[in-house]
Amino acid sequence: MAEGPHLAVVGAGPAGLAAALAAAARGVRVTLVDSAAEAGGQFYRQPAAALGARRPQALHHQWRTWERLRDGLTAHVARGRITHLSDHHVWFVEGQSDGFTVHALRGPEQEQSVAVRADAVLLATGGYEKVLPFPGWTLPGVVTAGGAQAMLKGGLVLPGRTAVVAGTGPLLMPVAVGLAAAGAGVAALVESAGARDFAGHARTLAAHPAKLAEGARYAAELARHRVRIKAHHTVVAAHGSNRVEAVTVAALDGDGRVWPGTERRIACDTLAVGHGMLPHTDLAEALGCRLDGPGVAVDDEQRTDVPGVWAAGETTGIGGAVLSLAEGRIAGLSIAARLNSRTPEAGSYEAAVKARTGLREFFAVLDTVYAPPAHWTEQVADDTVVCRCEEVPASAIREAAGELGAGDVRTVKLLTRAGMGWCQGRMCGPAVAGLAGCEFQPSRRPFARPVPLGVLAGTDFDRHHTDSTDSTDSTEEGSS
Amino acid sequence: MSDKEPGPELELALLSGRLWGELAGEPGIAAAVEYDLKGGLVVASSAEGLVALEGLADGQRAVGVEAVAVGAGQLHDIEPKLAKGLAGGVLYPQDAQVMPTLAAAHVVRLARAAGASLRTGCAVTEVLRTGAGAVRGVRTSEGEIHAPAVVNAAGTWGGELAALAGTSLPVLPRRGFVLVTEPLPPRTVRHKVYAADYVADVASDSAALQTSPVVEGTAAGPVLIGASRERVGFDRSFSLPVARALAAGATRLFPFLEGVRAMRGYLGFRPYMPDHLPAIGPDARVPGLFHACGHEGAGIGLATGTGHLIAQVLTGKTSDPDLDLDLDLSPFRPDRFPEEGL
Ligand SMILES: Cc1cc2nc3c(=O)[nH]c(=O)nc-3n(C[C@H](O)[C@H](O)[C@H](O)COP(=O)(O)OP(=O)(O)OC[C@H]3O[C@@H](n4cnc5c(N)ncnc54)[C@H](O)[C@@H]3O)c2cc1C
Ligand SMILES: Cc1cc2nc3c(=O)[nH]c(=O)nc-3n(C[C@H](O)[C@H](O)[C@H](O)COP(=O)(O)OP(=O)(O)OC[C@H]3O[C@@H](n4cnc5c(N)ncnc54)[C@H](O)[C@@H]3O)c2cc1C
């Protein structure tokens, strides 16, 4: 299979799909690798049912986009231009003198290793949800915003259930709408940002009427379902013995502190919380790519500072599905040109660049507006578990930063084991930093997924080639 | 203890081991720092390897190290999950383990309780000296601190600190990777277990990559897998070939590890000295400057003895009859190296 250069795309969300289609249409052989069973990523993974019978215009529009991407993928796969490796968990991308090897684990236990060779790599691994702790947050029934989405998909949210959606960020509204549309009662949407937070940014926001209209449509949907929006409020605690039975919600004062006396109990059996998203940067960091804040740093063409490695979508910064699509398209066009030693024609992606500029500006504003309450740590009790994997309570983190003198997140982690468990601090990283009073830094994780030592050692490889690996020139781990 | 040939470093190790034991005897400390006198087990895969290992053990016994020969048939009684077919080994009951970050934090806590103060986020940018050249303190990113004595305990950066004081110390970074597995049940791996060729790697002067397996469990459950050694400056990029070599070495010693997952890996820079001995004691070239650095891959183990000796020197004590300690610091003299053009 000597024809054409070969691109490996990690992540089949909006960014990865848009890039794969753009590159494949221009003669690049693409292998699309994703841990999920189906293409679509975070956004398009959501079931049609969640969109409700009366789909809001904005969602409907995005559904059309998804259908176009999905049909494009099917067509390219049929023609052999794109190989889609689903259920493949990439644990490492290795840079070599003559290209790259993408190492993935597959199989029910993720113990078979597959290696995909490529001339270039696009990292489109998206982001993960940020959740801050509060008393009761580990009770069954408390889920992340994305977890609520998954419940919808599994049909687990039955009409008659009562949910509260809380935290901060632009995802809360679509999640609340999705829950309500699926028949759950949504007792309240609790958002810590308030109208005042938006006031200073009126001009930037007004420059994005489509985005504002999207928000207005969600708000209208919420009103139709009689969902109360409690802005500038926060969840103080979740209560229940075996499962969440109620939450206490309180108003915030001008400094972002809980306003004493405003606490109110709301009965519910589900609490969906989210405090925004953070980019997945593990694979990029292990490759040596520079980060810019929490995301992977890229240039105008979505190239990282490591030659041959591009990054697009939320791995470079959180900005929603439409921005991911634009960045993916730019990356795909750039890769197709660069792999054929050409400079991409600026005209070919002018529209995408324009969309990217505007959306990045818009989301930069949202990022400052949607922030957790400034003094959220005051609500965290000493016995509140902060790291769920290692069961580390807030008191241990406070002690490490106080009596034991830890001055940075890494030391706190080493002293308390917070962030050393199965999720490797993806869940508790920002919380630990906040409680210790240190700056949050994405921790370095050389392996994006836990990898069996037998696979690393090269003694435990799957000898029979699979169809998918055969058709992509890949070699089995350790077969050399 | 186990990886050291007879000589000054082994004597420092024996002293340090005793002091760690005393420290661990203080109320609450052993549990807080995860002190575990678990013993080290060195195994040989071949008959020749075993002969060399036993020769080393003989020399170590002569200077007071406990070393127990373990025949091939007994290996699995003391370390059940070891690979089959090994030639034999030597058990070193005095080898202990601590969790280094916790140990450092608790030692600092005890020091503060005794009157010391800790300033974090505070970088020394200059060593202040009198007109005559004697040390009179340090300038830091947070202001000056005045003192007639300055101890250079800057580890791998000890050479840079020496340079700030107008002198030199040839400390170089020797990079090492460690793989950390998912948690395993207690005592799955009972000792610090390593292959006999590790001893040769530790003593090597080569800059090229060496890996020989070292496998040890931890109080929290994860198993640590080392050890690679290479001199590549302060290069922080993760190397998959090194990780593969570590995994291959560990699974050769413990085949059951093939199905155990590596959760993460970390890398660090050991403070390497050309003759593998730390610099401990006063610097004859700069009055008031003391060094306590350059312990390479043994700086945790040797920390207690080093601190003790530096304290003795600073307080003017020359011997300690209780400890029956040979205070001959001359092998560790900081100015033992030929002067590099300053
Ligand atoms: C609950 C929820 C509601 C949302 N609602 C909206 C909305 O209404 N409007 C809107 O614009 N946006 C919404 N978003 C955001 C939207 O989902 C994201 O902006 C978009 O999906 C980002 O696209 P992406 O391609 O960058 O990454 P993703 O869609 O996150 O895709 C990344 C893909 O990479 C894969 N991956 C990651 N790491 C690995 C690995 N190591 N190995 C293999 N595969 C890997 C993942 O499985 C995933 O499929 C919502 C998000 C959530 C969670
Ligand atoms: C992979 C690996 C495995 C190891 N395994 C073991 C083992 O099993 N057993 C063992 O005993 N040892 C082991 N070591 C070695 C051990 O970690 C070191 O020898 C030890 O940390 C050295 O301690 P130190 O106090 O001298 O220096 P460090 O621990 O390096 O501390 C030096 C301190 O000085 C500070 N500093 C430097 N410059 C300045 C400045 N200008 N101003 C202010 N502060 C400054 C630094 O921030 C740092 O905190 C291992 C090392 C590695 C890398």
XYZ file of N, CA, C and O in Angstrom, chain B residues 227-306:
320
model
N 15.266 0.426 36.952
C 15.844 1.748 37.073
C 16.665 1.973 35.819
O 17.422 1.109 35.412
N 16.470 3.080 35.236
C 17.286 3.409 34.074
C 18.268 4.483 34.471
O 18.014 5.269 35.376
N 19.389 4.504 33.825
C 20.414 5.499 34.083
C 20.967 5.963 32.759
O 21.414 5.164 31.949
N 20.930 7.253 32.519
C 21.555 7.797 31.317
C 21.861 9.262 31.554
O 21.146 9.940 32.291
N 22.941 9.723 30.976
C 23.288 11.127 31.133
C 22.936 11.852 29.853
O 23.615 11.739 28.847
N 21.820 12.554 29.885
C 21.323 13.269 28.705
C 20.974 14.701 29.097
O 20.047 15.282 28.564
N 21.706 15.270 30.063
C 21.386 16.615 30.530
C 20.018 16.607 31.197
O 19.576 15.578 31.720
N 19.336 17.767 31.173
C 18.020 17.872 31.810
C 16.901 17.668 30.786
O 15.970 18.453 30.719
N 17.006 16.638 29.962
C 15.987 16.369 28.952
C 14.790 15.705 29.629
O 14.878 14.591 30.127
N 13.635 16.401 29.627
C 12.466 15.900 30.348
C 11.526 15.085 29.471
O 10.454 14.688 29.918
N 11.880 14.853 28.202
C 10.909 14.179 27.344
C 10.854 12.690 27.688
O 11.859 12.071 28.018
N 9.657 12.164 27.615
C 9.434 10.777 28.004
C 9.941 9.857 26.892
O 9.703 10.107 25.725
N 10.649 8.813 27.271
C 11.214 7.920 26.263
C 10.524 6.567 26.315
O 10.637 5.831 27.300
N 9.787 6.239 25.243
C 9.105 4.942 25.214
C 10.100 3.783 25.210
O 9.881 2.788 25.906
N 11.207 3.850 24.458
C 12.170 2.735 24.507
C 12.670 2.449 25.930
O 12.835 1.291 26.307
N 12.881 3.487 26.730
C 13.322 3.252 28.106
C 12.210 2.560 28.897
O 12.449 1.589 29.620
N 10.976 3.049 28.738
C 9.853 2.433 29.449
C 9.723 0.962 29.055
O 9.458 0.095 29.890
N 9.923 0.683 27.782
C 9.841 -0.718 27.316
C 10.934 -1.573 27.952
O 10.684 -2.711 28.357
N 12.139 -1.021 28.036
C 13.240 -1.788 28.617
C 12.969 -2.070 30.095
O 13.227 -3.172 30.582
N 12.430 -1.091 30.802
C 12.098 -1.295 32.217
C 11.041 -2.383 32.370
O 11.162 -3.281 33.215
N 9.997 -2.296 31.527
C 8.925 -3.290 31.612
C 9.467 -4.679 31.288
O 9.110 -5.666 31.941
N 10.341 -4.766 30.294
C 10.894 -6.070 29.914
C 11.712 -6.646 31.061
O 11.590 -7.831 31.396
N 12.520 -5.814 31.710
C 13.338 -6.282 32.829
C 12.472 -6.749 33.986
O 12.709 -7.807 34.578
N 11.440 -5.977 34.294
C 10.581 -6.305 35.437
C 9.792 -7.584 35.181
O 9.634 -8.418 36.079
N 9.297 -7.756 33.967
C 8.497 -8.961 33.689
C 9.398 -10.199 33.600
O 8.925 -11.314 33.825
N 10.678 -10.007 33.299
C 11.599 -11.161 33.365
C 11.761 -11.623 34.809
O 11.779 -12.807 35.096
N 11.872 -10.664 35.741
C 12.012 -11.026 37.161
C 10.698 -11.568 37.721
O 10.683 -12.508 38.501
N 9.599 -10.894 37.338
C 8.272 -11.242 37.865
C 7.305 -11.411 36.691
O 6.627 -10.448 36.300
N 7.198 -12.616 36.131
C 6.345 -12.801 34.946
C 4.891 -12.385 35.173
O 4.239 -11.938 34.233
N 4.390 -12.471 36.413
C 2.979 -12.108 36.619
C 2.727 -10.641 36.296
O 1.596 -10.239 36.039
N 3.772 -9.823 36.290
C 3.582 -8.389 36.016
C 3.125 -8.124 34.580
O 2.637 -7.041 34.273
N 3.258 -9.113 33.691
C 2.827 -8.897 32.293
C 1.378 -8.432 32.210
O 1.027 -7.619 31.363
N 0.551 -8.958 33.100
C -0.867 -8.590 33.059
C -1.212 -7.404 33.948
O -2.366 -7.026 34.055
N -0.216 -6.805 34.581
C -0.447 -5.664 35.474
C -0.201 -4.380 34.695
O 0.716 -4.307 33.886
N -1.034 -3.389 34.949
C -0.911 -2.165 34.155
C 0.016 -1.124 34.758
O -0.001 -0.908 35.971
N 0.775 -0.496 33.887
C 1.530 0.696 34.295
C 0.556 1.860 34.246
O -0.082 2.114 33.232
N 0.387 2.558 35.379
C -0.531 3.691 35.435
C 0.162 4.960 34.968
O -0.439 5.833 34.369
N 1.409 5.083 35.348
C 2.131 6.297 35.012
C 3.606 6.008 35.084
O 4.039 4.912 35.441
N 4.368 7.013 34.763
C 5.806 6.902 34.860
C 6.314 8.256 35.262
O 5.623 9.259 35.086
N 7.451 8.300 35.876
C 8.018 9.613 36.138
C 9.507 9.574 35.898
O 10.118 8.510 35.829
N 10.069 10.722 35.758
C 11.506 10.763 35.536
C 12.117 11.766 36.489
O 11.459 12.691 36.979
N 13.358 11.549 36.800
C 14.059 12.458 37.684
C 15.528 12.495 37.293
O 15.970 11.749 36.413
N 16.242 13.400 37.920
C 17.661 13.571 37.590
C 18.490 13.365 38.848
O 18.448 14.170 39.771
N 19.208 12.258 38.874
C 20.054 11.988 40.033
C 21.271 12.903 39.986
O 21.808 13.160 38.907
N 21.717 13.349 41.156
C 22.928 14.186 41.178
C 24.179 13.308 41.081
O 24.650 12.764 42.064
N 24.676 13.183 39.864
C 25.796 12.288 39.554
C 27.134 12.963 39.816
O 27.332 14.127 39.472
N 28.054 12.227 40.437
C 29.420 12.719 40.635
C 30.367 11.770 39.919
O 30.124 10.560 39.894
N 31.454 12.278 39.369
C 32.333 11.427 38.554
C 32.859 10.213 39.321
O 33.094 9.165 38.733
N 33.076 10.321 40.639
C 33.590 9.165 41.382
C 32.503 8.504 42.233
O 32.801 7.700 43.121
N 31.234 8.841 41.965
C 30.091 8.219 42.631
C 30.060 8.439 44.137
O 29.397 7.704 44.855
N 30.771 9.421 44.619
C 30.705 9.746 46.044
C 30.138 11.146 46.203
O 30.463 12.045 45.422
N 29.304 11.362 47.215
C 28.763 12.708 47.426
C 29.841 13.669 47.936
O 30.931 13.238 48.331
N 29.508 14.956 47.895
C 30.366 15.973 48.498
C 29.758 16.315 49.853
O 28.630 16.804 49.921
N 30.484 16.032 50.921
C 29.964 16.306 52.268
C 31.045 16.974 53.101
O 32.150 16.439 53.213
N 30.730 18.152 53.627
C 31.684 18.815 54.519
C 32.048 20.209 54.054
O 31.490 20.720 53.069
N 32.981 20.844 54.792
C 33.365 22.217 54.475
C 34.143 22.282 53.164
O 34.846 21.355 52.807
N 33.976 23.398 52.480
C 34.721 23.635 51.243
C 35.931 24.491 51.588
O 35.788 25.668 51.958
N 37.130 23.902 51.509
C 38.350 24.607 51.925
C 38.579 25.874 51.102
O 39.274 26.795 51.547
N 37.947 25.961 49.943
C 38.207 27.099 49.052
C 37.358 28.321 49.432
O 37.695 29.448 49.080
N 36.236 28.066 50.096
C 35.334 29.177 50.459
C 34.943 29.031 51.935
O 34.060 28.237 52.261
N 35.568 29.766 52.813
C 35.236 29.636 54.234
C 33.751 29.894 54.485
O 33.193 30.860 53.961
N 33.137 29.008 55.268
C 31.710 29.168 55.582
C 30.800 28.410 54.643
O 29.600 28.313 54.905
N 31.352 27.870 53.560
C 30.513 27.108 52.624
C 30.664 25.613 52.913
O 31.781 25.106 53.041
N 29.536 24.934 53.034
C 29.521 23.490 53.292
C 28.712 22.831 52.180
O 27.772 23.421 51.659
N 29.106 21.620 51.843
C 28.352 20.905 50.805
C 27.724 19.649 51.377
O 28.301 18.987 52.236
N 26.551 19.326 50.875
C 25.844 18.094 51.243
C 25.020 17.701 50.036
O 23.794 17.787 50.038
N 25.705 17.320 48.977
C 24.968 16.995 47.751
C 25.772 16.019 46.892
O 26.893 15.677 47.226
N 25.151 15.590 45.799
C 25.844 14.688 44.885
C 25.725 13.222 45.260
O 26.627 12.435 44.999
N 24.581 12.825 45.831
C 24.415 11.443 46.296
C 23.900 10.507 45.220
O 23.533 9.371 45.501
N 23.812 10.988 44.023
C 23.314 10.211 42.893
C 22.024 9.464 43.236
O 21.059 10.078 43.647
N 22.029 8.139 43.094
C 20.774 7.389 43.265
C 20.557 6.905 44.680
O 19.797 5.966 44.908
N 21.211 7.523 45.659
C 21.120 7.024 47.031
C 20.863 8.134 48.032
O 21.053 7.963 49.228
N 20.442 9.283 47.537
C 20.340 10.458 48.400
C 19.237 10.403 49.441
O 19.285 11.140 50.421
N 18.251 9.534 49.234
C 17.239 9.370 50.268
C 17.858 8.539 51.388
O 17.879 8.949 52.554
N 18.381 7.402 50.998
C 18.987 6.516 51.980
C 20.093 7.194 52.769
O 20.203 7.023 53.986
N 20.922 7.984 52.095
C 22.086 8.581 52.743
C 21.776 9.927 53.409
O 22.687 10.574 53.944
N 20.520 10.337 53.376
C 20.170 11.676 53.876
C 20.436 11.819 55.369
O 20.986 12.837 55.823
N 20.061 10.799 56.144
C 20.183 10.942 57.605
C 21.650 11.060 58.018
O 21.999 11.936 58.822
N 22.505 10.208 57.466
C 23.922 10.256 57.826
C 24.547 11.565 57.383
O 25.338 12.192 58.110
N 24.179 12.008 56.194
C 24.730 13.250 55.672
C 24.355 14.424 56.569
O 25.219 15.235 56.952
